[in-house]
């Protein structure tokens, strides 16, 4: 069984992890920059790449020491080389190449979005029945996939505008709350009444597997601030009204995600559903999917948001299939797994 060092730096988390045999996570270190970007209510790319540069070596060292390993014990280095912010990606990719070259070990370039799907396998012994429908829902992506195998993944639908996590972050800002918005609204929604407000569900054409969240976001804006979007402020809402908006918004998002999964599962005769990405931590989504008529696989909580264990795990599978990368591997901003 191979011991893989994974490195992740696509956006605003600098992460390193050691995974054995593709599933057993020996260490999972994440240095988050959320506090740095919070005052801008979103990620500032130049600040992110500078923070990655400061964090990358200590994070890798910590991942090795937490796994009680030395650098030489690693069999291969896996790195997220796409998609992401170019300045951020370059830090992880450059570190991974330097390590692979100096250790004389294989380098494995891993697609970050593909790895979010694989994250459901970490720490698990069971197999996912295939074919499966995959959903990656995060701050950067909302996309549906048909999985014939872990390495045979086809994009079948994606968002036409905002990602669902991005909509959470923007609605949190509209309500005058913090960043990232997902966990904050998820908590508020628990004590809110989803029926207190009705927000639209963009299901698009009857057979569409695509998503759209910008209309929902604008509808929340108009509800909170008035028709012109600036007649009132979020301060006019009391705490219960904010909870109700959170609950109604969350229910609208979850309804759309579940309906698109249902359509895809039916169209591809899927035997299971795999859901990854930051929004897969959402309690409303997990609750709604608990009634789904197929087995549903979510990642364990530490592997929902960006992490390097999923990069090392999928890296192991790629290594087993001879899919290693040359040392001139380039960072790429887009994914073949995203339209
Ligand atoms: O996967 P991730 O860490 O980064 C990207 O690849 O984008 O996802 C971060 C996103 C943020 O938009 C955050 O608000 C959202 O995931 N998120 C959640 C929850 N936890 C994180 N959204 C809804 N409910 C949650 N519990
Ligand atoms: Zn991600």
Short mmCIF file of C-alpha atoms and ligand atoms in Angstrom, two decimals, residues 10-13 112 116 137-141 164-166 168-169 180-183 186 250 277-283 304-306, ligand 1:
data_model
loop_
_atom_site.label_atom_id
_atom_site.label_comp_id
_atom_site.label_asym_id
_atom_site.label_seq_id
_atom_site.Cartn_x
_atom_site.Cartn_y
_atom_site.Cartn_z
CA UNK A 10 -6.16 26.01 -5.02
CA UNK A 11 -8.00 28.80 -3.19
CA UNK A 12 -7.65 30.04 0.40
CA UNK A 13 -6.68 26.92 2.36
CA UNK A 112 -9.48 19.47 -7.18
CA UNK A 116 -14.13 16.54 -3.90
CA UNK A 137 -21.30 21.86 -4.31
CA UNK A 138 -18.83 24.40 -2.99
CA UNK A 139 -17.92 28.07 -3.06
CA UNK A 140 -16.51 27.73 -6.57
CA UNK A 141 -18.59 24.93 -8.13
CA UNK A 164 -24.40 27.48 -4.36
CA UNK A 165 -21.70 28.17 -1.73
CA UNK A 166 -21.13 31.58 -3.33
CA UNK A 168 -24.60 31.34 0.75
CA UNK A 169 -21.66 33.73 1.14
CA UNK A 180 -17.90 32.17 4.97
CA UNK A 181 -21.67 32.38 5.04
CA UNK A 182 -22.54 28.68 4.69
CA UNK A 183 -21.96 27.51 8.27
CA UNK A 186 -26.86 26.69 8.29
CA UNK A 250 -31.58 27.14 2.66
CA UNK A 277 -17.57 20.13 -1.51
CA UNK A 278 -18.05 22.69 1.27
CA UNK A 279 -21.85 22.76 0.98
CA UNK A 280 -21.98 18.97 1.53
CA UNK A 281 -21.50 19.83 5.23
CA UNK A 282 -24.95 21.47 5.18
CA UNK A 283 -27.40 19.95 7.65
CA UNK A 304 -16.19 18.48 3.08
CA UNK A 305 -14.32 21.76 2.75
CA UNK A 306 -10.97 22.08 0.99
O1 LIG B 1 -15.11 23.24 -0.89
P1 LIG B 1 -14.85 24.57 -0.28
O2 LIG B 1 -14.03 24.62 0.99
O3 LIG B 1 -14.12 25.52 -1.26
C1 LIG B 1 -14.33 25.57 -2.64
O4 LIG B 1 -13.77 24.71 -3.38
O5 LIG B 1 -15.07 26.48 -3.03
O6 LIG B 1 -16.27 25.26 -0.05
C2 LIG B 1 -16.42 26.49 0.62
C3 LIG B 1 -17.88 26.89 0.52
C4 LIG B 1 -18.16 28.30 1.06
O7 LIG B 1 -18.93 29.00 0.10
C5 LIG B 1 -18.95 28.04 2.33
O8 LIG B 1 -19.88 29.09 2.63
C6 LIG B 1 -19.66 26.74 1.99
O9 LIG B 1 -18.70 25.99 1.27
N1 LIG B 1 -20.07 25.99 3.19
C7 LIG B 1 -21.35 25.70 3.50
C8 LIG B 1 -21.34 25.01 4.74
N2 LIG B 1 -20.03 24.89 5.14
C9 LIG B 1 -19.27 25.49 4.18
N3 LIG B 1 -22.49 25.98 2.84
C10 LIG B 1 -23.66 25.58 3.41
N4 LIG B 1 -23.73 24.93 4.60
C11 LIG B 1 -22.61 24.63 5.29
N5 LIG B 1 -22.70 23.99 6.47
#
